[in-house]
PDB file of C-alpha atoms in Angstrom:
ATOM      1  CA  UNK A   1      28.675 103.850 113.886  1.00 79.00           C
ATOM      2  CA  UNK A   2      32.044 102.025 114.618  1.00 87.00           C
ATOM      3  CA  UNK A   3      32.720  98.797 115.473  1.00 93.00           C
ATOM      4  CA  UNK A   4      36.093  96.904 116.440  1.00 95.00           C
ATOM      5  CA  UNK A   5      36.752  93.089 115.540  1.00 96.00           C
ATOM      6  CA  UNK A   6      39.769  91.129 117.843  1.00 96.00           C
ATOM      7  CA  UNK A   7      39.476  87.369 116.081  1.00 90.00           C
ATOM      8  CA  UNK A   8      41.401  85.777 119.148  1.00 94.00           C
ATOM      9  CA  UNK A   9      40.349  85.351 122.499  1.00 95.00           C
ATOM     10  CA  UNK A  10      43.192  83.718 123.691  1.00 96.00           C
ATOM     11  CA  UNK A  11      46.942  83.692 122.181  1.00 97.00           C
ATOM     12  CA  UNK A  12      49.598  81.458 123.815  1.00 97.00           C
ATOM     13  CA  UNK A  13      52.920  81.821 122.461  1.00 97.00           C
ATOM     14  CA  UNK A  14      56.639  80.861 124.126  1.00 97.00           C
ATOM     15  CA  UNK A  15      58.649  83.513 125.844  1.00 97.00           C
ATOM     16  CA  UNK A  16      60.774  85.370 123.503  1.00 97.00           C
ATOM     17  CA  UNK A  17      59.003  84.588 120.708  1.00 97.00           C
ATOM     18  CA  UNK A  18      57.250  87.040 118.452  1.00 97.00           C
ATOM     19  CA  UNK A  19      53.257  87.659 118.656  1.00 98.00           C
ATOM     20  CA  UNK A  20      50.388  89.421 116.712  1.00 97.00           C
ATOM     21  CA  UNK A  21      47.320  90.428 118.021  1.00 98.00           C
ATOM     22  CA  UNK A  22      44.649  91.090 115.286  1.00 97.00           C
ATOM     23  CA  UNK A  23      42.152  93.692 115.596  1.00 97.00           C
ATOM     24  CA  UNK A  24      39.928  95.086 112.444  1.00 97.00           C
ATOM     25  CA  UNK A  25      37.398  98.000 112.327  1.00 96.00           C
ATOM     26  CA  UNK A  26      34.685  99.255 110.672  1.00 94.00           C
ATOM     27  CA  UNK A  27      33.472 102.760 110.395  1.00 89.00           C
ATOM     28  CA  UNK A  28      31.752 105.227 107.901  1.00 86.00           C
ATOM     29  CA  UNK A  29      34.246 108.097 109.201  1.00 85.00           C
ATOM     30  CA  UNK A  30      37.712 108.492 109.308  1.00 86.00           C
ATOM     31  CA  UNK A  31      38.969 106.975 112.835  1.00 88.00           C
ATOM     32  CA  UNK A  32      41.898 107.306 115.543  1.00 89.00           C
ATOM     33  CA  UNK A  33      42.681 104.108 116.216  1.00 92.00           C
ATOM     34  CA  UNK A  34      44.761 102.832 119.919  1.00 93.00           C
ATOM     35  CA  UNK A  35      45.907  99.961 121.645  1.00 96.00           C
ATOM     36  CA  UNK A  36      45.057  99.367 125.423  1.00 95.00           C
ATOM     37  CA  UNK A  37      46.356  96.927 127.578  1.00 95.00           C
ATOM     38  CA  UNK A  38      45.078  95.345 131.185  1.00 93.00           C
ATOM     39  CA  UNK A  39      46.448  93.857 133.610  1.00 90.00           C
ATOM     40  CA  UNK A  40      44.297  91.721 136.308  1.00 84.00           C
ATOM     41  CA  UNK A  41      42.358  93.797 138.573  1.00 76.00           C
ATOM     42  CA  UNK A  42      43.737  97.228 137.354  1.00 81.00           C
ATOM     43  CA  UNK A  43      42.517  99.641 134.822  1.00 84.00           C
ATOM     44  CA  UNK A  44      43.525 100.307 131.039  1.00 90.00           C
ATOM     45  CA  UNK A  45      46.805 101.462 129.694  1.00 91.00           C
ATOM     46  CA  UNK A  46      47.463 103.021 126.533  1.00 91.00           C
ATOM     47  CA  UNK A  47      49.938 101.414 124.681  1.00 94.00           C
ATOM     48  CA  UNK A  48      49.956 103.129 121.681  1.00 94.00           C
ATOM     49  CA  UNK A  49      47.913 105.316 119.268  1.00 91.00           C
ATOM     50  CA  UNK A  50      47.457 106.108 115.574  1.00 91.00           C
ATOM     51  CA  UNK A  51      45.666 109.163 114.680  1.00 86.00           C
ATOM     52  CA  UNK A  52      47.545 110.692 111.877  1.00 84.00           C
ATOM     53  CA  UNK A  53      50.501 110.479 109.806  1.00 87.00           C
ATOM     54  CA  UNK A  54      53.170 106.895 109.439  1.00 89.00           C
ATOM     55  CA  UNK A  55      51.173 103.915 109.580  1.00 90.00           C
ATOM     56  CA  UNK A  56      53.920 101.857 111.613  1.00 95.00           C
ATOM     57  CA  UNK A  57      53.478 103.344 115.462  1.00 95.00           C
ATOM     58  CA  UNK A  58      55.481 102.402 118.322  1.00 95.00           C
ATOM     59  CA  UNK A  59      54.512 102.001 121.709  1.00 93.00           C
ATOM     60  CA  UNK A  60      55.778 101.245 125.156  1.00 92.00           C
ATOM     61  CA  UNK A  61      57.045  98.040 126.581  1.00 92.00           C
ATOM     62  CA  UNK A  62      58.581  97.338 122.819  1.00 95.00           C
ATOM     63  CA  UNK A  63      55.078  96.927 120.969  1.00 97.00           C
ATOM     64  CA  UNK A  64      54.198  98.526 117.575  1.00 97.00           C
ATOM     65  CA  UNK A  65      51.272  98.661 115.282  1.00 97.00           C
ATOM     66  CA  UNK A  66      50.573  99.441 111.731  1.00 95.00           C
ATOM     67  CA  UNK A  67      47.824 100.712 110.368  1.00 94.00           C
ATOM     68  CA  UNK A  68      46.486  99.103 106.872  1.00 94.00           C
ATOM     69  CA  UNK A  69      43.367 101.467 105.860  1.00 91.00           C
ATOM     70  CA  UNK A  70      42.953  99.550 102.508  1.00 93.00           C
ATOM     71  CA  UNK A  71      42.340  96.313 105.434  1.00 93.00           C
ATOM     72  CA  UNK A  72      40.888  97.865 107.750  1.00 94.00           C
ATOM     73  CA  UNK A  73      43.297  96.615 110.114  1.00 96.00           C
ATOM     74  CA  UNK A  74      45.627  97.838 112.842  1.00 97.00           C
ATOM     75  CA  UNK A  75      47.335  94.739 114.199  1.00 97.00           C
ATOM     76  CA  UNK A  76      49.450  94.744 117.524  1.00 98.00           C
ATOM     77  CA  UNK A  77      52.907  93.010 117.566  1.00 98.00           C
ATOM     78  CA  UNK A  78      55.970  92.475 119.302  1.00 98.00           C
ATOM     79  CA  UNK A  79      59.155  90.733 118.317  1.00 97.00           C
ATOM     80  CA  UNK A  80      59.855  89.143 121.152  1.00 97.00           C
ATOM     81  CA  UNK A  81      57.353  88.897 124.401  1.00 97.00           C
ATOM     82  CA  UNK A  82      58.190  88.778 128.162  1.00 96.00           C
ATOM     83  CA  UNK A  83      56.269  86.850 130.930  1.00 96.00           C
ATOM     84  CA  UNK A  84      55.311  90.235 131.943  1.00 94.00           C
ATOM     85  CA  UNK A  85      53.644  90.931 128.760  1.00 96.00           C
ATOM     86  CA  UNK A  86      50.831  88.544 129.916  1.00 96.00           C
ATOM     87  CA  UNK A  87      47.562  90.309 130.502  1.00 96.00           C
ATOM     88  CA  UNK A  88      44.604  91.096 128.256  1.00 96.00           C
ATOM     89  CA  UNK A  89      44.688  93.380 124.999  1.00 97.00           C
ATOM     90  CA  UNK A  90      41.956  95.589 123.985  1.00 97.00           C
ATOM     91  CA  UNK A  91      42.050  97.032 120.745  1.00 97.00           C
ATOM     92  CA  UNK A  92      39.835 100.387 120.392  1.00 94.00           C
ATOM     93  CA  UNK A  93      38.280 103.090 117.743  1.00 92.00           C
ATOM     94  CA  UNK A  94      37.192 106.362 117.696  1.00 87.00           C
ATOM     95  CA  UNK A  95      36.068 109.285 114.931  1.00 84.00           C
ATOM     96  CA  UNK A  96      38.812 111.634 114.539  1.00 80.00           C
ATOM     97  CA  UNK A  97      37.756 114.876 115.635  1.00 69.00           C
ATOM     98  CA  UNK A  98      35.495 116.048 118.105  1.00 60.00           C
ATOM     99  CA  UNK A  99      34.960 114.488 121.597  1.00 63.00           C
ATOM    100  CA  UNK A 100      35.882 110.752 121.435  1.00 65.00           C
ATOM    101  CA  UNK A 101      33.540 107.942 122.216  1.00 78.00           C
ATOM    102  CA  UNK A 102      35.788 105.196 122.028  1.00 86.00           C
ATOM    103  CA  UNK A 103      34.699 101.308 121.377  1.00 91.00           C
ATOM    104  CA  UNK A 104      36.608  98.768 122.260  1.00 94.00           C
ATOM    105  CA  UNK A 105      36.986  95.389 120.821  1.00 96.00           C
ATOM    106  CA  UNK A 106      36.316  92.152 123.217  1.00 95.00           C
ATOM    107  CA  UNK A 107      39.983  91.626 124.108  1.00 96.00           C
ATOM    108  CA  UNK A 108      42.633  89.212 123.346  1.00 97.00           C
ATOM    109  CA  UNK A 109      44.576  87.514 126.530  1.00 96.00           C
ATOM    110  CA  UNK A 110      48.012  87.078 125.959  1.00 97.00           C
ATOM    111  CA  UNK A 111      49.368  84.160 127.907  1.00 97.00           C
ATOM    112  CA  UNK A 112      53.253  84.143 127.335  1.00 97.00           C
ATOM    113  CA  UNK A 113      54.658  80.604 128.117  1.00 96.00           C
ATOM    114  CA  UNK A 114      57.577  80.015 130.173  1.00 94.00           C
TER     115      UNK A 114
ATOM    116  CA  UNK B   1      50.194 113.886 137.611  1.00 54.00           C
ATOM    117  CA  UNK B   2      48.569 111.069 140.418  1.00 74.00           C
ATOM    118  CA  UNK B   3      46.732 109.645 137.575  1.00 90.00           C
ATOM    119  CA  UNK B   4      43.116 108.702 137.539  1.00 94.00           C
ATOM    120  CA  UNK B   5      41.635 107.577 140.990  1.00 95.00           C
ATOM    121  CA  UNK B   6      38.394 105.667 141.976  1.00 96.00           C
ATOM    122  CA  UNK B   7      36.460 104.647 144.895  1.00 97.00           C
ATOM    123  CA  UNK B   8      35.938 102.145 146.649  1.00 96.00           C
ATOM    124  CA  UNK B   9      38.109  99.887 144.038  1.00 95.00           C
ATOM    125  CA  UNK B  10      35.641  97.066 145.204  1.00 95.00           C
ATOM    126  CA  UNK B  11      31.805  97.114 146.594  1.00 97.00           C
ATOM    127  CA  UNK B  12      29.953  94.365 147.684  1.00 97.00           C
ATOM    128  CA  UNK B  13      25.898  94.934 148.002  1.00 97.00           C
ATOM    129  CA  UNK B  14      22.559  93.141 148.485  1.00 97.00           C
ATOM    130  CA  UNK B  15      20.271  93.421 145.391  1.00 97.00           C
ATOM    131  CA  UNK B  16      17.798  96.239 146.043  1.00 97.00           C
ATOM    132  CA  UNK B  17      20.275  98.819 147.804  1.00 97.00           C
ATOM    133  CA  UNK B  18      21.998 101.682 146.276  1.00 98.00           C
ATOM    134  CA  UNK B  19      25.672 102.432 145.285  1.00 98.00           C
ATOM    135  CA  UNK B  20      27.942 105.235 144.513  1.00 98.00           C
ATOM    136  CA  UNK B  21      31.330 105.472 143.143  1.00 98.00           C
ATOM    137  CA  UNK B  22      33.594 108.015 142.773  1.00 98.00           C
ATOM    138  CA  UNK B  23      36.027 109.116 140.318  1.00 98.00           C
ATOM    139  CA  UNK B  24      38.824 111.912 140.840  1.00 97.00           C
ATOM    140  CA  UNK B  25      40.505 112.626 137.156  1.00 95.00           C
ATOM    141  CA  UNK B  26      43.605 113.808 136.593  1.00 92.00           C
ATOM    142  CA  UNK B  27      43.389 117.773 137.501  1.00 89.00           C
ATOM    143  CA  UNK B  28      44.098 119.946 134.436  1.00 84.00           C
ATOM    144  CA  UNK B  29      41.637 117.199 132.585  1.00 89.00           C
ATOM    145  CA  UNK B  30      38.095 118.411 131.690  1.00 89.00           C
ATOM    146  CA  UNK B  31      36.895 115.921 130.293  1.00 90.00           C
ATOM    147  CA  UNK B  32      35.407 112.818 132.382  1.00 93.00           C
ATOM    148  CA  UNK B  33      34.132 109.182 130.764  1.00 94.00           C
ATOM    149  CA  UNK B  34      32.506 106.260 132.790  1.00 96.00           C
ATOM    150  CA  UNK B  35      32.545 102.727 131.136  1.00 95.00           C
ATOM    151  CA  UNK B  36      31.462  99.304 132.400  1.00 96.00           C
ATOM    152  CA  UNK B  37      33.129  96.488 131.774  1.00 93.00           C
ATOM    153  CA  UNK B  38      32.013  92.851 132.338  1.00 93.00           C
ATOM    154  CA  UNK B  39      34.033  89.712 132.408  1.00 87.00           C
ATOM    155  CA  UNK B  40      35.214  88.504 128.720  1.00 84.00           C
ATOM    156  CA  UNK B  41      34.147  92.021 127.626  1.00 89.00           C
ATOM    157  CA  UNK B  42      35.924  95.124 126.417  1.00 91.00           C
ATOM    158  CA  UNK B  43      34.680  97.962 127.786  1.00 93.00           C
ATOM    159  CA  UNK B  44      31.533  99.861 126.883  1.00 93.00           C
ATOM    160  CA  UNK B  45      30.679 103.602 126.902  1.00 92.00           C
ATOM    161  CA  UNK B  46      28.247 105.141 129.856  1.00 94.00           C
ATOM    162  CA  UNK B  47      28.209 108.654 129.473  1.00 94.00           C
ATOM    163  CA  UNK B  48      30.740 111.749 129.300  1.00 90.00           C
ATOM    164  CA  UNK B  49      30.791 115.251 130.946  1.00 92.00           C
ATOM    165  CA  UNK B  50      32.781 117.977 129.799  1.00 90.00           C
ATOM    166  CA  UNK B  51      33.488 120.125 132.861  1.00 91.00           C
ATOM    167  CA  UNK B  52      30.095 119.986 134.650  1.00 92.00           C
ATOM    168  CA  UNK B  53      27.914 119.317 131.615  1.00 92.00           C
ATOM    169  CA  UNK B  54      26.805 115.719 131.000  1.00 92.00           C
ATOM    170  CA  UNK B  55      27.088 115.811 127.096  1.00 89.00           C
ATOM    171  CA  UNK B  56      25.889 112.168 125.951  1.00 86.00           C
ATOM    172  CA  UNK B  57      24.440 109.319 127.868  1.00 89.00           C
ATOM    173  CA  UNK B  58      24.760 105.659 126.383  1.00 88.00           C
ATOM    174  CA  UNK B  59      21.235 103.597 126.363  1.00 86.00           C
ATOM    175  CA  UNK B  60      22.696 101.361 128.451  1.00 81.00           C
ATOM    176  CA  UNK B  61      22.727 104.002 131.123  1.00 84.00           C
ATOM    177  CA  UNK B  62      18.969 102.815 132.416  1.00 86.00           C
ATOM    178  CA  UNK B  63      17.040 105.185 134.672  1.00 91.00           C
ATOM    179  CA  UNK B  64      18.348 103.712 138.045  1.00 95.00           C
ATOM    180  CA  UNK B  65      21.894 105.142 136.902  1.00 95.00           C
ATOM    181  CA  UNK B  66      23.083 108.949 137.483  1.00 95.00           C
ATOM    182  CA  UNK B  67      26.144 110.578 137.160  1.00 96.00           C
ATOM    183  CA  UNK B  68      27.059 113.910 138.060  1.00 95.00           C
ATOM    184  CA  UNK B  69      30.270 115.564 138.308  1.00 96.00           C
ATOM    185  CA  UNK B  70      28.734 118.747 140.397  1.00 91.00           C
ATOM    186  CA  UNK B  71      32.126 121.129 139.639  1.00 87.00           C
ATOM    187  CA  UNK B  72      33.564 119.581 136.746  1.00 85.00           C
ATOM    188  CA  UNK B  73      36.722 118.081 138.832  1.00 91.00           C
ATOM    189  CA  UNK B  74      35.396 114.789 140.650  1.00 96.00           C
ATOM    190  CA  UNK B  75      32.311 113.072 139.197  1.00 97.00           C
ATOM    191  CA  UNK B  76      29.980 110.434 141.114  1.00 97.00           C
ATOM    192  CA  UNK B  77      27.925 107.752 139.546  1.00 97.00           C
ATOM    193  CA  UNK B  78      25.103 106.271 141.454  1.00 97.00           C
ATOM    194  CA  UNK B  79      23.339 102.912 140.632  1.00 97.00           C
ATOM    195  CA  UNK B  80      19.818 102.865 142.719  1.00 97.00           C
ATOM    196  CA  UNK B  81      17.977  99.575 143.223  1.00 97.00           C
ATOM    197  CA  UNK B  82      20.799  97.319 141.966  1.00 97.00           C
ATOM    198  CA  UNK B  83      20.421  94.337 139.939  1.00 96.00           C
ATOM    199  CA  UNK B  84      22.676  90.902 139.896  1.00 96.00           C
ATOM    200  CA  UNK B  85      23.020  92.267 136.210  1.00 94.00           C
ATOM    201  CA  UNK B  86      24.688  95.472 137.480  1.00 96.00           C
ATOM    202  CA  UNK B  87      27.751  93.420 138.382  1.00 97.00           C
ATOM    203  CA  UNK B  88      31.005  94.705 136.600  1.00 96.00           C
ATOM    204  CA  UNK B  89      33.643  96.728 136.683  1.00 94.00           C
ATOM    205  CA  UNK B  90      32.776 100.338 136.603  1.00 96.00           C
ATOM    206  CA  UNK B  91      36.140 102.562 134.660  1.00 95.00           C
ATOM    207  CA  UNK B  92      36.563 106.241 134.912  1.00 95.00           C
ATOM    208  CA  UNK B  93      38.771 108.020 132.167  1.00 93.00           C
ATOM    209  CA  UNK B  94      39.731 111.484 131.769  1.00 92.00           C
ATOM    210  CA  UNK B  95      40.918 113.796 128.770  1.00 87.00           C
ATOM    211  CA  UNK B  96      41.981 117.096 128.073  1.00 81.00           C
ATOM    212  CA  UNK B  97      40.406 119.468 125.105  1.00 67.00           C
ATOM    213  CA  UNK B  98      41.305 120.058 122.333  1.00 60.00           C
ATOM    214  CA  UNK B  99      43.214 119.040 119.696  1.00 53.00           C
ATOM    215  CA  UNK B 100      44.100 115.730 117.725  1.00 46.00           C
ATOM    216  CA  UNK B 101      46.402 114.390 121.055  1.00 57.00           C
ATOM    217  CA  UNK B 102      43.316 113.643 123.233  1.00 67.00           C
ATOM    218  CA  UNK B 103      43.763 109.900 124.715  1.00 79.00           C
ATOM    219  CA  UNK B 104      42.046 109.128 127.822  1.00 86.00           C
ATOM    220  CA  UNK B 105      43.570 107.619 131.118  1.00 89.00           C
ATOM    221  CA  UNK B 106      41.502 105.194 133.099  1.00 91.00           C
ATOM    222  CA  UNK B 107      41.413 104.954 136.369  1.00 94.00           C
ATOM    223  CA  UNK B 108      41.970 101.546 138.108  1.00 92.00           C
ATOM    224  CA  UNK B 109      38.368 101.055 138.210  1.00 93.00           C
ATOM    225  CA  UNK B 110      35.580 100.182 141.141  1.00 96.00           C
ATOM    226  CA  UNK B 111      34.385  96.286 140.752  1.00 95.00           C
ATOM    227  CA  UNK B 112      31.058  95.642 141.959  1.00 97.00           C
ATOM    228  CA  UNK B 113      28.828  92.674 142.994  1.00 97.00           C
ATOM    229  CA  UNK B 114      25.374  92.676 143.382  1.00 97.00           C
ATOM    230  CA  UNK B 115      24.388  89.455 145.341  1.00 96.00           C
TER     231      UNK B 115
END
């Protein structure tokens, strides 16, 4: 079994300023590991993926992740966010391999302040 | 590539009636996933075909739901007798097989409310 952990609900933080959404995960298996985000009323994008290989990914729309195995974390950030980067963030796990039932974490909303 | 498409992308019903959506995946994808997703929730797993075959079906997936996906390119899933709890957004995905690069695209979703 899998699980995925996003501490914060909510993060408000001033345009242009940098932001880090925290997601950890437990599993007994080794994992692919992604980054989806949603805006209102639409479906999920990918924004990035780890599955193999550098721990520091990059992603569209400026946003990168690194993956920390000893932590059991793969944190989102950006180093500076946009008014369009408001929406909601899911963070999201799967077992490497195979078919891929992927679970998703609750979600963080990112509200970037004018 | 048109991406992942549902329909209706909204569906209002009276508890008690049926409902069916319907999700068209991206064409050379054979692999098809339905979530549901309610309101300050991520999404959660229904079930997932590969090409016609319906491979794994999630508990929450309770005997008044179906899914089918009849030729392994469109798939439908019906909600009978529906429940105020059946309210949610209802996601599609699709994948392609095999190999380490699978990510799935999701559709824009259907959102329904049972009154």
């Amino acid at each position: 079994a899998q699980s995925v952990t996003q501490l914060d609900s909510q993060v408000p933080v001033f345009e242009e300023a940098p932001v880090e959404l925290r997601c950890n995960y437990s599993s007994s298996v080794s994992v692919y590991l992604f980054w989806y985000v949603q805006y209102p009323n639409q479906g999920l994008q990918l924004l990035l993926k780890y599955l193999s290989g550098s721990t520091l990914v990059k992603g569209i729309n400026g946003f990168e992740a690194e993956f920390n195995k000893s932590q059991t974390s793969f944190h989102l950030r950006k180093p500076s966010v946009h008014i369009s980067d408001t929406a909601e963030y899911f963070c999201a796990v799967s077992p490497s391999g195979g078919y891929q039932k992927v679970t998703f974490g609750t979600g963080t909303k990112l509200q970037v302040i004018p | 590539d048109t991406g992942v498409s549902q329909d209706p992308r909204h569906k209002i019903t009276k508890r008690g009636q049926n409902v069916t959506f319907r999700c068209d995946p991206i064409s050379e994808h054979n692999r098809l996933y339905w979530y549901r997703q309610t309101l300050g929730q991520g999404p959660e797993f229904l079930t997932y075909f590969q090409n016609e075959a319906q491979l794994e079906k999630s508990r929450l997936l309770s005997d008044r739901f179906s899914a089918e996906r009849p030729k392994g390119s469109f798939s439908t899933l019906e909600i009978q007798r529906t429940e105020q709890g059946d309210s949610a957004m209802y996601l599609c995905a699709s994948s392609s097989t095999p190999g380490s690069q699978e990510t799935q695209y999701f559709g824009p979703g259907t959102r329904l409310l049972v009154l």
